[in-house]
Tab-separated table of C-alpha atoms and ligand atoms in Angstrom:
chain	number	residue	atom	x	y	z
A	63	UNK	CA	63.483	101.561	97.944
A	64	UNK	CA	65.014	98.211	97.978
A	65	UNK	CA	68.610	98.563	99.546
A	66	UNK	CA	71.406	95.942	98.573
A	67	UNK	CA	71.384	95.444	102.619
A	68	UNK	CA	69.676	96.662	105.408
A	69	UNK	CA	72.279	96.224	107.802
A	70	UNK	CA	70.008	98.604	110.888
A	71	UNK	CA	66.870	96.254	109.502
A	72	UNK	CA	69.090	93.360	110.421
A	73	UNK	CA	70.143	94.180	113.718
A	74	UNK	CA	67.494	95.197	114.823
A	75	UNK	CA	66.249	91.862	115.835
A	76	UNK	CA	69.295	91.911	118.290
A	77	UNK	CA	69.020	95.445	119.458
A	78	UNK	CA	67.743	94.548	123.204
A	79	UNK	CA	70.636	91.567	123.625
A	80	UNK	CA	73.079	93.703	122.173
A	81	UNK	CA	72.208	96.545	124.412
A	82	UNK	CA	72.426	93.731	127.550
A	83	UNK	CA	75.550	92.609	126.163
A	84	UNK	CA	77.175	96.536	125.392
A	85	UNK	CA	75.977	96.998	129.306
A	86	UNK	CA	77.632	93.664	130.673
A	87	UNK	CA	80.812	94.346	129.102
A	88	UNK	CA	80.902	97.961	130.315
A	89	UNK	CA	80.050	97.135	133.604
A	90	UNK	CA	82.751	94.445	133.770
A	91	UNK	CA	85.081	96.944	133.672
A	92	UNK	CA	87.100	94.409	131.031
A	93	UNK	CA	87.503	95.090	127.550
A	94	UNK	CA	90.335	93.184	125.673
A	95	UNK	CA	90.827	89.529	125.605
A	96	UNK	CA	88.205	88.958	128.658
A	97	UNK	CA	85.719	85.931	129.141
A	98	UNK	CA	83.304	86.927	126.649
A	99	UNK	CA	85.891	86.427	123.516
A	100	UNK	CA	87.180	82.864	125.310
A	101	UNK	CA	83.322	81.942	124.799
A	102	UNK	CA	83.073	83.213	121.731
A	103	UNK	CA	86.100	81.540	120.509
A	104	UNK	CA	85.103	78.284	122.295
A	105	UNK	CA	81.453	78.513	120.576
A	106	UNK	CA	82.768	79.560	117.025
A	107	UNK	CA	85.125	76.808	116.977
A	108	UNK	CA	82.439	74.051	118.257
A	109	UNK	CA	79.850	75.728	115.285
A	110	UNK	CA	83.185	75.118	112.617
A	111	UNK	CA	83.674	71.723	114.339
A	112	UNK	CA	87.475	72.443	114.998
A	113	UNK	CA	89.704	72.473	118.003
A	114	UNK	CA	90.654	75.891	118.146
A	115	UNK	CA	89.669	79.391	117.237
A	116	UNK	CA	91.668	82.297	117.798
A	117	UNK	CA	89.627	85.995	117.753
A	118	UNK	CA	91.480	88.941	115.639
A	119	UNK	CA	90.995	92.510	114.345
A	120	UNK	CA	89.772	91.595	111.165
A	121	UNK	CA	89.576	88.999	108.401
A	122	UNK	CA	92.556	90.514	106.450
A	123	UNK	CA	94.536	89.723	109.411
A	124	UNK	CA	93.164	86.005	109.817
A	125	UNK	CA	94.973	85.469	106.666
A	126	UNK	CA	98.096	87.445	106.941
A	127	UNK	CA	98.632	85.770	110.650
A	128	UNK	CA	98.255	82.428	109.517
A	129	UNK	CA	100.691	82.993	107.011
A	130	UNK	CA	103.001	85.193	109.290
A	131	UNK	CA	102.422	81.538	111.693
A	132	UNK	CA	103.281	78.950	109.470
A	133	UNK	CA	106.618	81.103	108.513
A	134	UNK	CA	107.764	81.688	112.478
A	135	UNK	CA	106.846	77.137	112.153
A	136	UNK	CA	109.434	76.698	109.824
A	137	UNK	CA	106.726	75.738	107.219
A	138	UNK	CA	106.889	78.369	104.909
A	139	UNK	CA	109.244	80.983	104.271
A	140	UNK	CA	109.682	84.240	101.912
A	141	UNK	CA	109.399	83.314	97.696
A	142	UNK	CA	107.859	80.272	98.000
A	143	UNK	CA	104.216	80.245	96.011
A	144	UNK	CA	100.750	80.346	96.918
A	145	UNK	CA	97.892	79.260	94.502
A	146	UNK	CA	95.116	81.699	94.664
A	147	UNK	CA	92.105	82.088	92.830
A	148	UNK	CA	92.279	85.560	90.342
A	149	UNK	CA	89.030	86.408	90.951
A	150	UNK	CA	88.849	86.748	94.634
A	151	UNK	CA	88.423	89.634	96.858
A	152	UNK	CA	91.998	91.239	96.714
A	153	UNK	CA	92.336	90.427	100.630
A	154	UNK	CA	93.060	87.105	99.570
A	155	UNK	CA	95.833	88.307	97.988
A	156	UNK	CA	97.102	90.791	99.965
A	157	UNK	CA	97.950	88.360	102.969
A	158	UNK	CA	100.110	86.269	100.250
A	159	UNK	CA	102.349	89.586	99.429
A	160	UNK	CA	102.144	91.544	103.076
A	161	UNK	CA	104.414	88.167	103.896
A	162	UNK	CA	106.369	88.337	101.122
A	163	UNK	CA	105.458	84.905	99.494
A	164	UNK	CA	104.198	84.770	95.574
A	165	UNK	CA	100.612	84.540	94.633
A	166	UNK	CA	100.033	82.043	91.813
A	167	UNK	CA	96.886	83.508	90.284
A	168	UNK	CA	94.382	80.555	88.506
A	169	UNK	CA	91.369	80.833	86.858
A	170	UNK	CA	88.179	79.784	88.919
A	171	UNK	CA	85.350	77.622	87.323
A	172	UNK	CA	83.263	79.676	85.614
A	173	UNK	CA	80.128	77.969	86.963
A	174	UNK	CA	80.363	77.766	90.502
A	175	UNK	CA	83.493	81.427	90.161
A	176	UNK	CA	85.740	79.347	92.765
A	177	UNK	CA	88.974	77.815	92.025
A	178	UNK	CA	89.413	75.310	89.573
A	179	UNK	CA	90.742	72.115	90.677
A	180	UNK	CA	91.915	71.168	87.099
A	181	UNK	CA	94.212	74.692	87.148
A	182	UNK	CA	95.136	74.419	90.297
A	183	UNK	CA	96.867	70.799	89.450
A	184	UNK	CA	98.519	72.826	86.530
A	185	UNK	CA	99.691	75.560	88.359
A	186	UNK	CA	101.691	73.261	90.801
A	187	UNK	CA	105.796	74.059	90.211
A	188	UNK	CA	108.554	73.080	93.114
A	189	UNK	CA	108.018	76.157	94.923
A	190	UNK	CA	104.245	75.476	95.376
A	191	UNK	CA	103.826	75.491	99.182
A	192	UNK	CA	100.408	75.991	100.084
A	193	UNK	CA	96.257	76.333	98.457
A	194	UNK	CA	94.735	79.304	99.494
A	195	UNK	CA	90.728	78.670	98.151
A	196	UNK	CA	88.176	80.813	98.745
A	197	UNK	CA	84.726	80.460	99.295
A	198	UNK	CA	83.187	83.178	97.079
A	199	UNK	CA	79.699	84.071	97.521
A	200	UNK	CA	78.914	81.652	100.242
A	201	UNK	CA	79.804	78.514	98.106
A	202	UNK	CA	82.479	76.073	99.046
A	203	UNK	CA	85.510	75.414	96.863
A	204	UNK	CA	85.578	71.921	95.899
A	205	UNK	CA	87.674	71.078	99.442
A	206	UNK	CA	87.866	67.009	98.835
A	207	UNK	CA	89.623	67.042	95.786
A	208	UNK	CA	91.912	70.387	97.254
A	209	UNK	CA	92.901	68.272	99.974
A	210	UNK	CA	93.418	65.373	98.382
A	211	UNK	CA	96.068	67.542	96.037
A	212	UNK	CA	97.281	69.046	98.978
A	213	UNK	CA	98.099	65.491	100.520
A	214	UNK	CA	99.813	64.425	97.441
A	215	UNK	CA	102.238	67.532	96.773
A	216	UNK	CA	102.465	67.861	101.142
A	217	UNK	CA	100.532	71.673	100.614
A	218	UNK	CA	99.194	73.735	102.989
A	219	UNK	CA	95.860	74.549	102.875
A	220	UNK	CA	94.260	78.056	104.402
A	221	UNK	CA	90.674	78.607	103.644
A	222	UNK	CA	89.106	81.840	103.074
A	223	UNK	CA	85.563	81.458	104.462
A	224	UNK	CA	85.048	85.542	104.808
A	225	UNK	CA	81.914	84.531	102.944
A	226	UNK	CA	81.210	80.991	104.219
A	227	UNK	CA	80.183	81.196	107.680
A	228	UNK	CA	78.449	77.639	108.212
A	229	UNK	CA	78.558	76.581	104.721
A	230	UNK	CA	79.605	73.011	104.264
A	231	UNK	CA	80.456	69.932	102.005
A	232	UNK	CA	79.517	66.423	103.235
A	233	UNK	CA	77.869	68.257	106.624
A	234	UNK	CA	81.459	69.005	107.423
A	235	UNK	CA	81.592	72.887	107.742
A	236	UNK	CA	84.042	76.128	105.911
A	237	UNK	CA	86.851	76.379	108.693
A	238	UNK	CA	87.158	72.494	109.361
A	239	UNK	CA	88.444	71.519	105.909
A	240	UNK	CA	91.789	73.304	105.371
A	241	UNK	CA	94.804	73.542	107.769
A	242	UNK	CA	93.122	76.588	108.770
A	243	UNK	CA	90.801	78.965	107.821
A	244	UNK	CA	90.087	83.126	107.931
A	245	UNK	CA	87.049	84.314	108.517
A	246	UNK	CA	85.839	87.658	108.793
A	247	UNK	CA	83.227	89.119	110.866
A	248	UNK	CA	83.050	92.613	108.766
A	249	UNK	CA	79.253	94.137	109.429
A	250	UNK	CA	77.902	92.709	106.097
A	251	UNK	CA	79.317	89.359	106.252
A	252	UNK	CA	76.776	86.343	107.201
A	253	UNK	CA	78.167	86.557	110.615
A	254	UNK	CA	78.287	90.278	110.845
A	255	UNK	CA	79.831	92.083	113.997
A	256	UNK	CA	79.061	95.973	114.299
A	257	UNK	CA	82.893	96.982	113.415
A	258	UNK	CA	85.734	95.175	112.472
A	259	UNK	CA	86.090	91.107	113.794
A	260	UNK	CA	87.986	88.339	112.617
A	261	UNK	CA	89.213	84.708	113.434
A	262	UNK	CA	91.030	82.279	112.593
A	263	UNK	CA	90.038	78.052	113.103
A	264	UNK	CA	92.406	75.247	113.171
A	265	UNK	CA	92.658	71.882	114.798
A	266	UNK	CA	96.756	72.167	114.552
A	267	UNK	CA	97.594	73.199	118.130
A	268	UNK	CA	101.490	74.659	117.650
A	269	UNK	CA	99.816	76.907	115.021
A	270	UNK	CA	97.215	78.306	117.207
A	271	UNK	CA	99.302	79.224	119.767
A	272	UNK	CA	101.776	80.622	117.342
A	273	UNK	CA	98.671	82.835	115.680
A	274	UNK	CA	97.745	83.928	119.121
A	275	UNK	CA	101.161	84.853	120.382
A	276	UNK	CA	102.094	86.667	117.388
A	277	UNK	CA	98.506	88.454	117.132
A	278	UNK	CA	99.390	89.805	120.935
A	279	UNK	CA	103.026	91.325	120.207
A	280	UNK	CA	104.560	87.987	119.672
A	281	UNK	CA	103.862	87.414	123.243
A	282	UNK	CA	102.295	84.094	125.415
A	283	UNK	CA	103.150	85.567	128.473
A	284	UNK	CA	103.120	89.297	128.967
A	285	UNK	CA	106.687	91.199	128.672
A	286	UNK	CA	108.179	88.592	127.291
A	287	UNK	CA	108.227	88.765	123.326
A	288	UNK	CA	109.162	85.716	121.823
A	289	UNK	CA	107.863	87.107	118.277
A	290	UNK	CA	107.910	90.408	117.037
A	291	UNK	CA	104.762	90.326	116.479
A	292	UNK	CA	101.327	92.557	116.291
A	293	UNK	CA	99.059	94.210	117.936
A	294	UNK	CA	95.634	92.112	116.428
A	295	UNK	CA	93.257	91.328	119.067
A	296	UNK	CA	89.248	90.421	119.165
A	297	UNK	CA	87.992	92.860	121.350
A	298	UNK	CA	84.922	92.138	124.130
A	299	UNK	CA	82.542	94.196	123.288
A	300	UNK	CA	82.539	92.617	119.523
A	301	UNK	CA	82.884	89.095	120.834
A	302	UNK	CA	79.863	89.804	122.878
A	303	UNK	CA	77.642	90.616	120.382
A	304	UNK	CA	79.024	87.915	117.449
A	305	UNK	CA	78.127	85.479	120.325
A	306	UNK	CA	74.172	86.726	120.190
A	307	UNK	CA	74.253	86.225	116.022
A	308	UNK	CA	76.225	83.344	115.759
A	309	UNK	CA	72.987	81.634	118.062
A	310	UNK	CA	70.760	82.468	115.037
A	311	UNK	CA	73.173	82.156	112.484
A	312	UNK	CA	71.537	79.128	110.958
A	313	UNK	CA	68.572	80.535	111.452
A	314	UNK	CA	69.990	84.100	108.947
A	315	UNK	CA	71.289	81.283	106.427
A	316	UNK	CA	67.840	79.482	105.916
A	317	UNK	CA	66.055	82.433	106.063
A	318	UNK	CA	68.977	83.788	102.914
A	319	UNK	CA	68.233	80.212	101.345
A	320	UNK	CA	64.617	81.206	101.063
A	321	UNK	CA	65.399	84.376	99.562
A	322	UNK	CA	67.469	82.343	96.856
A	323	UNK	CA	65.008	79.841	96.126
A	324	UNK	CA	62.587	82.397	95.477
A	325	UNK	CA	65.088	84.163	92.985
A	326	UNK	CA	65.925	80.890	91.333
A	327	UNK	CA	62.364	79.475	90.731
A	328	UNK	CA	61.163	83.616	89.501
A	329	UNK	CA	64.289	83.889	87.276
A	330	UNK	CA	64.372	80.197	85.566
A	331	UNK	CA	62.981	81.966	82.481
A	332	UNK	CA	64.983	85.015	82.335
A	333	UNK	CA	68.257	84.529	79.950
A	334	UNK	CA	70.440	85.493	83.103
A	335	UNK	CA	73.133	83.069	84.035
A	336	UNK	CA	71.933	81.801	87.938
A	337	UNK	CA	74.086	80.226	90.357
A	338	UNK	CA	73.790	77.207	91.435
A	339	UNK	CA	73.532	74.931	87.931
A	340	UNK	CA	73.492	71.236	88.336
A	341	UNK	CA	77.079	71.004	88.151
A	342	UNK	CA	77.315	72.800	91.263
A	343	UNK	CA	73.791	71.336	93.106
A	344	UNK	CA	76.115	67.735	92.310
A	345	UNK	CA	78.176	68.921	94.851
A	346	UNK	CA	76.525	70.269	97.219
A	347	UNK	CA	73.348	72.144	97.438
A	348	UNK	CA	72.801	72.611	100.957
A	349	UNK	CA	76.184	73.350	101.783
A	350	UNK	CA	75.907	77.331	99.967
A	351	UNK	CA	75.037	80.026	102.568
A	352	UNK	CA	73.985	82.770	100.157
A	353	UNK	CA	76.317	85.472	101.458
A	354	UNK	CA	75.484	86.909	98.191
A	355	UNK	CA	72.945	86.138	95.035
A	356	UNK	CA	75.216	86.713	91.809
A	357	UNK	CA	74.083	86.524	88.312
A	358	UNK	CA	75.373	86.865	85.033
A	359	UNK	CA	73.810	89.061	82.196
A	360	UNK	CA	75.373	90.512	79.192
A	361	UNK	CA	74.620	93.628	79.202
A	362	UNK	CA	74.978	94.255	83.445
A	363	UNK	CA	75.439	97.944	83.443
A	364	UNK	CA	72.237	98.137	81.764
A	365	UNK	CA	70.578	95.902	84.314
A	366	UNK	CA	72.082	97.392	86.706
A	367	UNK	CA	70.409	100.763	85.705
A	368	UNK	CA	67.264	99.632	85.108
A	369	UNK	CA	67.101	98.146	88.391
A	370	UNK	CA	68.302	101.799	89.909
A	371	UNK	CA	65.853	103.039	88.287
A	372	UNK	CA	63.348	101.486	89.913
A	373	UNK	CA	64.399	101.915	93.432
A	374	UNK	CA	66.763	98.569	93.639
A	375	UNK	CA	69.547	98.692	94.780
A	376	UNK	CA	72.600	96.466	93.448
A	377	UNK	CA	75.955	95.759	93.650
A	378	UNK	CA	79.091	93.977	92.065
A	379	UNK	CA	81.625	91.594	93.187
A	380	UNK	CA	83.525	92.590	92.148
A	381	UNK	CA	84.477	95.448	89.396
A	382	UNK	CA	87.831	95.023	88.751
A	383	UNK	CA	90.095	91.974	89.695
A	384	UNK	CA	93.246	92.135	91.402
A	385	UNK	CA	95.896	91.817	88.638
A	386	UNK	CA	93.932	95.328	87.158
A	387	UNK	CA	94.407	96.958	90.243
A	388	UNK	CA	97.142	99.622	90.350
A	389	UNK	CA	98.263	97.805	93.878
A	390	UNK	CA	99.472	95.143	91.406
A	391	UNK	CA	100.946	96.799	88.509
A	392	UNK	CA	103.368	93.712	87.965
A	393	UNK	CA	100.342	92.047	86.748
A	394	UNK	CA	98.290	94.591	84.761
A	395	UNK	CA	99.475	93.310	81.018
A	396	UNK	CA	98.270	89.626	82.214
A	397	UNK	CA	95.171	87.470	81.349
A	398	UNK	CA	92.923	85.925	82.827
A	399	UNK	CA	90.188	85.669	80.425
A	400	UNK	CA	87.260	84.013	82.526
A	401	UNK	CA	88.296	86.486	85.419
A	402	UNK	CA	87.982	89.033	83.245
A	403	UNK	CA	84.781	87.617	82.075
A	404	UNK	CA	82.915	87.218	85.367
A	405	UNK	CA	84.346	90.550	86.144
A	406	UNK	CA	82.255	92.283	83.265
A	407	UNK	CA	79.018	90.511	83.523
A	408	UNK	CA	78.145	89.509	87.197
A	409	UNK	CA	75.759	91.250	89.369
A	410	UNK	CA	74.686	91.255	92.901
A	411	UNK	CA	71.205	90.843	93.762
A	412	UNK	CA	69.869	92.577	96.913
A	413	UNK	CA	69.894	89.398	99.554
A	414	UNK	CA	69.697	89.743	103.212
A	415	UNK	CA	67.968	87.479	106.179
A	416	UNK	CA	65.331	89.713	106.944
A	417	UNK	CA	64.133	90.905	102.981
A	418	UNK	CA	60.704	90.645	102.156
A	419	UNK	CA	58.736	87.642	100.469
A	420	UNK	CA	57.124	90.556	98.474
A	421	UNK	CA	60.273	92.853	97.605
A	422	UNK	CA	62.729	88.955	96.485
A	423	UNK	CA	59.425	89.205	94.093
A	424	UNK	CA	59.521	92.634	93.339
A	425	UNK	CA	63.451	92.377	91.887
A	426	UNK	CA	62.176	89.680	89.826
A	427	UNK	CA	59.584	90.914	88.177
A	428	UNK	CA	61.536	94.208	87.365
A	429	UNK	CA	64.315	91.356	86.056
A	430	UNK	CA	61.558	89.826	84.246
A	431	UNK	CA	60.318	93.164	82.325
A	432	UNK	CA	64.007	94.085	81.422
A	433	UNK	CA	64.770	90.693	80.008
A	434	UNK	CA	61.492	90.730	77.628
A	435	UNK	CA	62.633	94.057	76.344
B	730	LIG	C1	85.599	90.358	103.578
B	730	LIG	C2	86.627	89.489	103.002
B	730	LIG	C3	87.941	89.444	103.519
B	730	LIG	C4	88.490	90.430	104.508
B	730	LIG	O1	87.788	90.617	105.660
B	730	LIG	P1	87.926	91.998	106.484
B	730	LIG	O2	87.307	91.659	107.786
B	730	LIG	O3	87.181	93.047	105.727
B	730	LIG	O4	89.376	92.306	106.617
B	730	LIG	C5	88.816	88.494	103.007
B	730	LIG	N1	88.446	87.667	102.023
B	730	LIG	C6	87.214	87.697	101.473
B	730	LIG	C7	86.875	86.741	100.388
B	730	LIG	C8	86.275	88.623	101.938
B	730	LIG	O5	85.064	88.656	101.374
């Protein structure tokens, strides 16, 4: 069997620093905002390249905090609109609405599936506060040209980089581009903790300490609530062990980047769609960190089969966009016709660190004899 992730294969490698790390932070007798998340939050934010990195419970909350921030600042404030890309993972979403702002949906590029610059420019009415782009699949969004619109209309810009851990544009990394960034720390992320973990980096000082205050009941200084804020904390024992991965994490991303080559150079021939044309290569090839390996076929459920079939196992990213989703009902009669698109044909190639020369082989040669049938 080939699994879509072996996340026990993967940790595995840790498993004696994790048990250390599990022992340390038992013994210490200290298990919520203790020394081991101020290191990791000092070492996450020196990987990123930014000032500051605040820990929280999850990558959902990244988002919705920064947003929650930026409204206790003054700089944004109930109704006003957020550009989004429709095809993103509905968290993206979700921390527009939970604050009661207005996602803009655009299309994405249906190349490189991340926001298009082009319909982002056209999206742009007077409420237009802020970009929220998202680095789907471990590919950056085209972050010079964003900020360069985000500089002319004075936008805010909050990265996603759930899926972007250490990918970059120009050597400078996911999390250092925006006004601040989300990432998640969700098992089967690139930086994967072993329950729920998020964060949030910035270089904007007021905001950090707003995020943190309001992520720890609104409070700087305990018993006194300046916010009324929310219990979302980073908690030691996860901080401890994202600190072991995130020392290997470049190590995890070239050993995905292998994986992908190997994909790339066995399925030139196929008549899949790969990622990674030379439109996007233009941009930046070393900057992608393979969170996942997505093609395009036409017929995908049938692919998708035949790959069951025969012991591999795949995924897709996703099935059904947001403005389907019964959470959004408001926007089930709309249309987003390359959404919809990528929706119906992508596919998610098993991809992990620690996969096998033989098995990235394997896939492709069970790709190969579907295609020539
Ligand atoms: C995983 C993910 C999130 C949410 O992270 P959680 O830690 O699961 O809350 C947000 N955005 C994107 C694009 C993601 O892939």
């Amino acid at each position: 069997m080939i699994p879509f992730l072996d996340l026990k294969d993967l940790n595995a490698q840790y498993r004696d620093e994790l048990l250390a790390a599990c022992t340390k932070v038992i013994d210490s007798g200290w298990y919520i905002q203790g020394s081991e998340v101020q290191q990791f939050e000092q070492e996450f934010a020196a990987y990123c390249g930014t000032k500051y990195c605040i820990g929280v419970a999850n990558g959902l909350d990244a988002l919705i905090l920064t947003i929650r921030a930026w409204k206790e600042l003054g700089r944004l404030k109930e109704g006003d609109e957020i550009i989004v890309p429709a095809n993103t993972y509905i968290a993206s979403i979700l921390a527009i609405t939970e604050n009661g702002l207005i996602p803009v949906l655009v299309e994405p590029d249906s190349k490189s599936y991340n926001i298009s610059v082009k319909n982002i420019k056209s999206a742009i009415t007077t409420n237009t506060r802020a970009i929220l782009p998202v680095h789907l699949y471990g590919q950056m969004s085209d972050m010079p040209a964003i900020m360069e619109i985000a500089e002319r209309y004075n936008l805010l810009v909050l990265e996603d980089s759930a899926q972007a851990h250490g990918a970059s544009i120009l050597g400078k990394k996911a999390g250092n581009w925006g006004h601040a960034s989300g990432f998640s720390f969700y098992p089967g992320k690139n930086l994967g903790a072993l329950g729920d973990a998020g964060a949030i980096t910035t270089n904007d000082e007021q905001l950090a300490s707003t995020i943190r205050a309001i992520a720890n009941y609104g409070s700087h200084k305990k018993y006194e609530n300046i916010y009324p804020g929310v219990n979302s904390r980073l908690d030691e024992l996860q901080a401890a062990f994202l600190r072991i991965k995130l020392r290997s994490l470049d190590e995890a991303i070239a050993q995905r980047r292998k994986v992908a080559d190997s994909y790339l150079a066995n399925l030139r021939k196929t008549s899949l769609v790969l990622p990674l044309d030379e439109h996007i290569s233009a941009l930046d090839y070393e900057g992608h960190v393979w969170h996942l390996f997505v093609i395009q076929c036409e017929n995908r459920d049938a692919l998708q089969s035949f790959l069951a079939s025969r012991d591999v196992h795949t995924l897709i990213h996703y099935p059904v966009p947001p403005h389907k989703q019964s959470a959004y009902k408001e926007w089930n009669d709309l249309s987003y016709p390359i959404t919809e698109l990528i929706h119906n044909h992508v596919l998610s190639l098993p991809i992990s660190p620690t996969m096998k020369t033989e098995d990235v082989l394997l896939v492709s040669q069970i790709i190969e004899m579907y295609d020539s049938i």
